[in-house]
mmCIF file of C-alpha atoms in Angstrom:
data_model
loop_
_atom_site.group_PDB
_atom_site.id
_atom_site.type_symbol
_atom_site.label_atom_id
_atom_site.label_comp_id
_atom_site.label_asym_id
_atom_site.label_seq_id
_atom_site.Cartn_x
_atom_site.Cartn_y
_atom_site.Cartn_z
ATOM 1 C CA UNK A 1 12.666 40.424 36.456
ATOM 2 C CA UNK A 2 15.084 42.195 34.201
ATOM 3 C CA UNK A 3 16.537 40.981 30.953
ATOM 4 C CA UNK A 4 19.716 42.310 29.427
ATOM 5 C CA UNK A 5 18.536 40.945 26.073
ATOM 6 C CA UNK A 6 14.914 39.815 25.712
ATOM 7 C CA UNK A 7 15.769 37.299 22.949
ATOM 8 C CA UNK A 8 19.299 36.043 23.542
ATOM 9 C CA UNK A 9 20.732 33.884 20.803
ATOM 10 C CA UNK A 10 21.707 30.537 22.231
ATOM 11 C CA UNK A 11 22.554 28.889 18.894
ATOM 12 C CA UNK A 12 26.047 27.504 19.096
ATOM 13 C CA UNK A 13 26.731 29.605 22.189
ATOM 14 C CA UNK A 14 27.035 28.231 25.665
ATOM 15 C CA UNK A 15 24.205 28.188 28.197
ATOM 16 C CA UNK A 16 25.205 28.127 31.846
ATOM 17 C CA UNK A 17 23.162 28.113 35.023
ATOM 18 C CA UNK A 18 24.063 31.297 36.859
ATOM 19 C CA UNK A 19 21.986 30.551 39.951
ATOM 20 C CA UNK A 20 20.233 27.812 41.816
ATOM 21 C CA UNK A 21 16.415 28.015 41.876
ATOM 22 C CA UNK A 22 15.263 30.698 44.292
ATOM 23 C CA UNK A 23 11.884 31.816 45.636
ATOM 24 C CA UNK A 24 10.154 34.748 43.949
ATOM 25 C CA UNK A 25 11.083 38.122 45.388
ATOM 26 C CA UNK A 26 8.889 41.224 45.597
ATOM 27 C CA UNK A 27 9.977 42.453 42.146
ATOM 28 C CA UNK A 28 9.239 39.044 40.575
ATOM 29 C CA UNK A 29 5.702 38.946 41.967
ATOM 30 C CA UNK A 30 4.840 42.025 39.906
ATOM 31 C CA UNK A 31 5.144 39.799 36.817
ATOM 32 C CA UNK A 32 4.444 36.277 38.110
ATOM 33 C CA UNK A 33 1.341 35.536 40.153
ATOM 34 C CA UNK A 34 1.972 31.840 40.898
ATOM 35 C CA UNK A 35 3.488 31.864 44.391
ATOM 36 C CA UNK A 36 4.744 28.266 44.062
ATOM 37 C CA UNK A 37 7.000 29.282 41.175
ATOM 38 C CA UNK A 38 10.733 29.717 41.618
ATOM 39 C CA UNK A 39 13.229 31.623 39.470
ATOM 40 C CA UNK A 40 16.434 30.382 37.884
ATOM 41 C CA UNK A 41 18.950 32.533 36.017
ATOM 42 C CA UNK A 42 20.913 31.371 32.980
ATOM 43 C CA UNK A 43 23.769 33.114 31.167
ATOM 44 C CA UNK A 44 24.177 32.869 27.396
ATOM 45 C CA UNK A 45 26.519 34.472 24.928
ATOM 46 C CA UNK A 46 23.610 36.811 24.143
ATOM 47 C CA UNK A 47 22.724 37.835 27.684
ATOM 48 C CA UNK A 48 20.874 36.782 30.814
ATOM 49 C CA UNK A 49 17.674 34.721 30.906
ATOM 50 C CA UNK A 50 15.510 34.444 34.030
ATOM 51 C CA UNK A 51 12.906 31.679 33.996
ATOM 52 C CA UNK A 52 10.047 31.492 36.488
ATOM 53 C CA UNK A 53 8.373 28.091 36.697
ATOM 54 C CA UNK A 54 7.401 25.339 39.092
ATOM 55 C CA UNK A 55 10.332 23.567 40.766
ATOM 56 C CA UNK A 56 9.669 20.422 38.685
ATOM 57 C CA UNK A 57 9.649 22.402 35.430
ATOM 58 C CA UNK A 58 12.875 24.188 36.354
ATOM 59 C CA UNK A 59 14.487 20.813 37.008
ATOM 60 C CA UNK A 60 13.340 19.516 33.602
ATOM 61 C CA UNK A 61 14.668 22.639 31.893
ATOM 62 C CA UNK A 62 17.976 22.306 33.702
ATOM 63 C CA UNK A 63 18.344 18.626 32.770
ATOM 64 C CA UNK A 64 17.384 19.220 29.128
ATOM 65 C CA UNK A 65 19.298 22.403 28.410
ATOM 66 C CA UNK A 66 22.472 21.722 30.327
ATOM 67 C CA UNK A 67 23.145 18.219 29.092
ATOM 68 C CA UNK A 68 25.942 17.840 26.543
ATOM 69 C CA UNK A 69 24.835 17.814 22.885
ATOM 70 C CA UNK A 70 24.376 14.430 21.256
ATOM 71 C CA UNK A 71 27.076 13.841 18.639
#
């Protein structure tokens, strides 16, 4: 997995899902040993974030991060 910025600043910036969850590829398995994990890519104002996690965890992240802020 590559990161254009290892610690992107989300802050007041916008976080957008840039991909649907996908299976690990050969490059990913060099860093992640859990074969049941999937990868999802997010775009922020600070760069790209790739998250490898179980499908359930990715769904929780997606639901939590992408929901509109509470006023």
